[in-house]
PDB file of C-alpha atoms in Angstrom:
ATOM      1  CA  MET A   1      77.374  34.784 -11.378  1.00 58.00           C
ATOM      2  CA  TRP A   2      80.646  35.619  -9.889  1.00 70.00           C
ATOM      3  CA  TRP A   3      83.814  36.601 -12.171  1.00 75.00           C
ATOM      4  CA  TYR A   4      88.125  36.031 -11.145  1.00 80.00           C
ATOM      5  CA  CYS A   5      89.841  38.893 -12.573  1.00 84.00           C
ATOM      6  CA  ALA A   6      93.449  37.739 -12.554  1.00 89.00           C
ATOM      7  CA  HIS A   7      94.740  40.930 -10.969  1.00 92.00           C
ATOM      8  CA  PRO A   8      95.635  41.759  -7.139  1.00 93.00           C
ATOM      9  CA  ILE A   9      92.639  44.092  -5.439  1.00 94.00           C
ATOM     10  CA  GLU A  10      94.384  47.202  -5.352  1.00 95.00           C
ATOM     11  CA  ARG A  11      94.629  46.930  -9.263  1.00 94.00           C
ATOM     12  CA  VAL A  12      91.383  46.347  -9.228  1.00 92.00           C
ATOM     13  CA  TRP A  13      90.076  49.445  -7.085  1.00 96.00           C
ATOM     14  CA  ALA A  14      91.875  51.497  -9.147  1.00 96.00           C
ATOM     15  CA  ALA A  15      90.575  51.069 -11.642  1.00 93.00           C
ATOM     16  CA  LEU A  16      86.757  51.443 -10.642  1.00 93.00           C
ATOM     17  CA  THR A  17      87.543  54.335  -8.264  1.00 97.00           C
ATOM     18  CA  THR A  18      90.060  56.605 -10.154  1.00 97.00           C
ATOM     19  CA  ALA A  19      89.842  58.777 -12.970  1.00 96.00           C
ATOM     20  CA  GLN A  20      92.264  57.154 -15.009  1.00 95.00           C
ATOM     21  CA  GLY A  21      91.421  53.624 -14.300  1.00 93.00           C
ATOM     22  CA  LEU A  22      87.532  54.314 -14.837  1.00 93.00           C
ATOM     23  CA  SER A  23      88.560  55.979 -18.501  1.00 92.00           C
ATOM     24  CA  ARG A  24      90.422  53.023 -19.602  1.00 90.00           C
ATOM     25  CA  TRP A  25      86.950  50.825 -19.413  1.00 88.00           C
ATOM     26  CA  PHE A  26      84.010  52.863 -19.256  1.00 87.00           C
ATOM     27  CA  GLY A  27      83.608  55.677 -21.168  1.00 86.00           C
ATOM     28  CA  SER A  28      86.469  57.899 -22.882  1.00 91.00           C
ATOM     29  CA  ILE A  29      86.170  60.286 -20.285  1.00 95.00           C
ATOM     30  CA  ALA A  30      85.578  59.938 -16.775  1.00 95.00           C
ATOM     31  CA  GLU A  31      85.727  62.797 -13.489  1.00 97.00           C
ATOM     32  CA  ILE A  32      85.277  60.878  -9.892  1.00 98.00           C
ATOM     33  CA  ASP A  33      85.001  62.641  -6.188  1.00 98.00           C
ATOM     34  CA  LEU A  34      85.803  59.669  -4.512  1.00 98.00           C
ATOM     35  CA  ARG A  35      83.563  60.525  -1.192  1.00 98.00           C
ATOM     36  CA  PRO A  36      79.555  59.248  -0.453  1.00 98.00           C
ATOM     37  CA  GLY A  37      77.717  62.195  -1.895  1.00 97.00           C
ATOM     38  CA  GLY A  38      80.304  62.937  -4.375  1.00 98.00           C
ATOM     39  CA  ARG A  39      79.519  62.582  -8.035  1.00 96.00           C
ATOM     40  CA  ALA A  40      81.140  60.455 -10.969  1.00 96.00           C
ATOM     41  CA  PHE A  41      80.804  62.241 -14.662  1.00 94.00           C
ATOM     42  CA  PHE A  42      81.411  59.424 -17.804  1.00 92.00           C
ATOM     43  CA  ARG A  43      81.552  60.628 -21.245  1.00 93.00           C
ATOM     44  CA  TRP A  44      81.615  58.014 -24.439  1.00 91.00           C
ATOM     45  CA  ASP A  45      82.767  60.264 -27.341  1.00 92.00           C
ATOM     46  CA  ASP A  46      82.113  57.325 -29.545  1.00 89.00           C
ATOM     47  CA  LEU A  47      78.538  57.691 -27.513  1.00 89.00           C
ATOM     48  CA  ASP A  48      78.100  61.325 -28.024  1.00 89.00           C
ATOM     49  CA  GLU A  49      76.351  60.262 -24.452  1.00 88.00           C
ATOM     50  CA  GLU A  50      76.934  61.888 -21.383  1.00 89.00           C
ATOM     51  CA  SER A  51      76.139  60.067 -17.671  1.00 88.00           C
ATOM     52  CA  VAL A  52      76.290  61.639 -13.722  1.00 90.00           C
ATOM     53  CA  ALA A  53      76.297  59.504 -10.825  1.00 92.00           C
ATOM     54  CA  THR A  54      76.284  59.978  -7.287  1.00 94.00           C
ATOM     55  CA  ILE A  55      78.717  58.434  -5.279  1.00 97.00           C
ATOM     56  CA  ALA A  56      76.929  55.922  -2.400  1.00 94.00           C
ATOM     57  CA  LEU A  57      79.522  54.080  -0.363  1.00 94.00           C
ATOM     58  CA  VAL A  58      83.388  54.180  -0.398  1.00 98.00           C
ATOM     59  CA  ASP A  59      84.974  51.302   1.117  1.00 97.00           C
ATOM     60  CA  PRO A  60      88.844  50.488   0.085  1.00 98.00           C
ATOM     61  CA  PRO A  61      89.597  48.380  -1.368  1.00 96.00           C
ATOM     62  CA  HIS A  62      86.713  46.055  -0.576  1.00 94.00           C
ATOM     63  CA  ARG A  63      83.660  48.032  -1.312  1.00 92.00           C
ATOM     64  CA  PHE A  64      82.248  50.642  -3.965  1.00 93.00           C
ATOM     65  CA  ALA A  65      78.805  52.174  -5.101  1.00 90.00           C
ATOM     66  CA  PHE A  66      77.153  54.485  -7.099  1.00 92.00           C
ATOM     67  CA  ARG A  67      74.031  55.375  -7.601  1.00 89.00           C
ATOM     68  CA  TRP A  68      72.968  56.861 -11.466  1.00 85.00           C
ATOM     69  CA  ALA A  69      69.914  57.839 -13.490  1.00 75.00           C
ATOM     70  CA  ILE A  70      67.935  55.765 -16.226  1.00 66.00           C
ATOM     71  CA  GLU A  71      69.249  57.296 -19.262  1.00 66.00           C
ATOM     72  CA  GLY A  72      67.310  59.695 -21.098  1.00 65.00           C
ATOM     73  CA  MET A  73      65.787  61.145 -17.643  1.00 64.00           C
ATOM     74  CA  PRO A  74      66.397  64.314 -15.618  1.00 65.00           C
ATOM     75  CA  GLU A  75      69.116  63.460 -13.288  1.00 61.00           C
ATOM     76  CA  GLY A  76      66.425  64.859 -10.692  1.00 65.00           C
ATOM     77  CA  ASP A  77      63.173  63.137 -11.895  1.00 67.00           C
ATOM     78  CA  ALA A  78      64.676  59.506 -12.963  1.00 65.00           C
ATOM     79  CA  PRO A  79      64.542  56.258 -10.556  1.00 69.00           C
ATOM     80  CA  GLN A  80      67.864  55.583  -9.204  1.00 77.00           C
ATOM     81  CA  THR A  81      69.947  52.475 -10.080  1.00 82.00           C
ATOM     82  CA  LEU A  82      72.527  51.098  -7.331  1.00 84.00           C
ATOM     83  CA  VAL A  83      76.082  49.838  -9.141  1.00 85.00           C
ATOM     84  CA  ASP A  84      77.550  48.232  -6.280  1.00 86.00           C
ATOM     85  CA  PHE A  85      80.905  46.672  -6.671  1.00 89.00           C
ATOM     86  CA  THR A  86      82.292  44.575  -3.730  1.00 88.00           C
ATOM     87  CA  LEU A  87      85.592  42.922  -4.080  1.00 92.00           C
ATOM     88  CA  GLU A  88      87.079  40.246  -2.367  1.00 90.00           C
ATOM     89  CA  PRO A  89      91.327  38.944  -3.015  1.00 91.00           C
ATOM     90  CA  VAL A  90      90.979  35.567  -4.303  1.00 89.00           C
ATOM     91  CA  PRO A  91      94.506  33.511  -4.810  1.00 89.00           C
ATOM     92  CA  ASP A  92      95.528  35.006  -7.742  1.00 86.00           C
ATOM     93  CA  GLY A  93      93.383  38.203  -8.565  1.00 88.00           C
ATOM     94  CA  THR A  94      90.042  39.622  -7.269  1.00 83.00           C
ATOM     95  CA  ARG A  95      86.370  38.059  -8.065  1.00 82.00           C
ATOM     96  CA  ASP A  96      82.765  40.293  -7.989  1.00 76.00           C
ATOM     97  CA  ASP A  97      80.114  39.771  -9.889  1.00 63.00           C
ATOM     98  CA  ARG A  98      80.887  43.326 -12.162  1.00 64.00           C
ATOM     99  CA  LEU A  99      84.475  42.064 -13.745  1.00 53.00           C
ATOM    100  CA  ALA A 100      83.944  41.080 -17.110  1.00 51.00           C
ATOM    101  CA  ALA A 101      84.925  44.543 -18.503  1.00 51.00           C
ATOM    102  CA  LEU A 102      87.590  45.804 -16.425  1.00 57.00           C
ATOM    103  CA  LYS A 103      89.097  42.518 -16.418  1.00 59.00           C
ATOM    104  CA  ARG A 104      88.985  42.843 -20.532  1.00 56.00           C
ATOM    105  CA  ALA A 105      91.003  46.628 -20.520  1.00 57.00           C
ATOM    106  CA  LEU A 106      92.926  45.430 -17.490  1.00 63.00           C
ATOM    107  CA  ASP A 107      94.624  42.678 -19.470  1.00 63.00           C
ATOM    108  CA  ALA A 108      95.118  44.283 -22.810  1.00 59.00           C
ATOM    109  CA  THR A 109      98.757  44.900 -21.776  1.00 50.00           C
ATOM    110  CA  ASP A 110      99.093  41.847 -20.014  1.00 55.00           C
ATOM    111  CA  THR A 111      99.272  37.869 -21.924  1.00 43.00           C
ATOM    112  CA  ASN A 112      97.964  34.437 -20.677  1.00 39.00           C
ATOM    113  CA  GLN A 113      95.090  36.413 -18.467  1.00 43.00           C
ATOM    114  CA  GLY A 114      92.485  34.427 -18.255  1.00 44.00           C
ATOM    115  CA  VAL A 115      88.892  34.818 -16.396  1.00 40.00           C
ATOM    116  CA  THR A 116      86.818  31.558 -14.886  1.00 40.00           C
ATOM    117  CA  HIS A 117      83.307  32.154 -13.803  1.00 37.00           C
ATOM    118  CA  ASN A 118      81.211  30.719 -11.059  1.00 39.00           C
ATOM    119  CA  GLU A 119      77.689  30.609 -11.320  1.00 38.00           C
ATOM    120  CA  GLN A 120      77.414  29.838  -7.099  1.00 38.00           C
ATOM    121  CA  ALA A 121      77.066  32.684  -5.440  1.00 37.00           C
TER     122      ALA A 121
END
């Protein structure tokens, strides 16, 4: 399923790859060392939870991926999950298959911004 986010690719990229952007939609606090092998830290104050990820790929502004451990398992022992964002500029926005929560955060201060989805990949 692809999501269309009515924001330019540069704004979506910043929301995915900067501490300020991430903390607006993915956790209360975020820190990120944006380079392959760099670390990302996420904290959710309302849940009293934290997570650490390792940056796997950075290709501005089109592709960003990180790996993180399954919740509740020690970081070194847990199987890793790869979270991979591939952004594509489209007329009037950006397309990806993981943008639903991000779209809501970016639209929080905008009015009349819609999201549509297409189940054809």
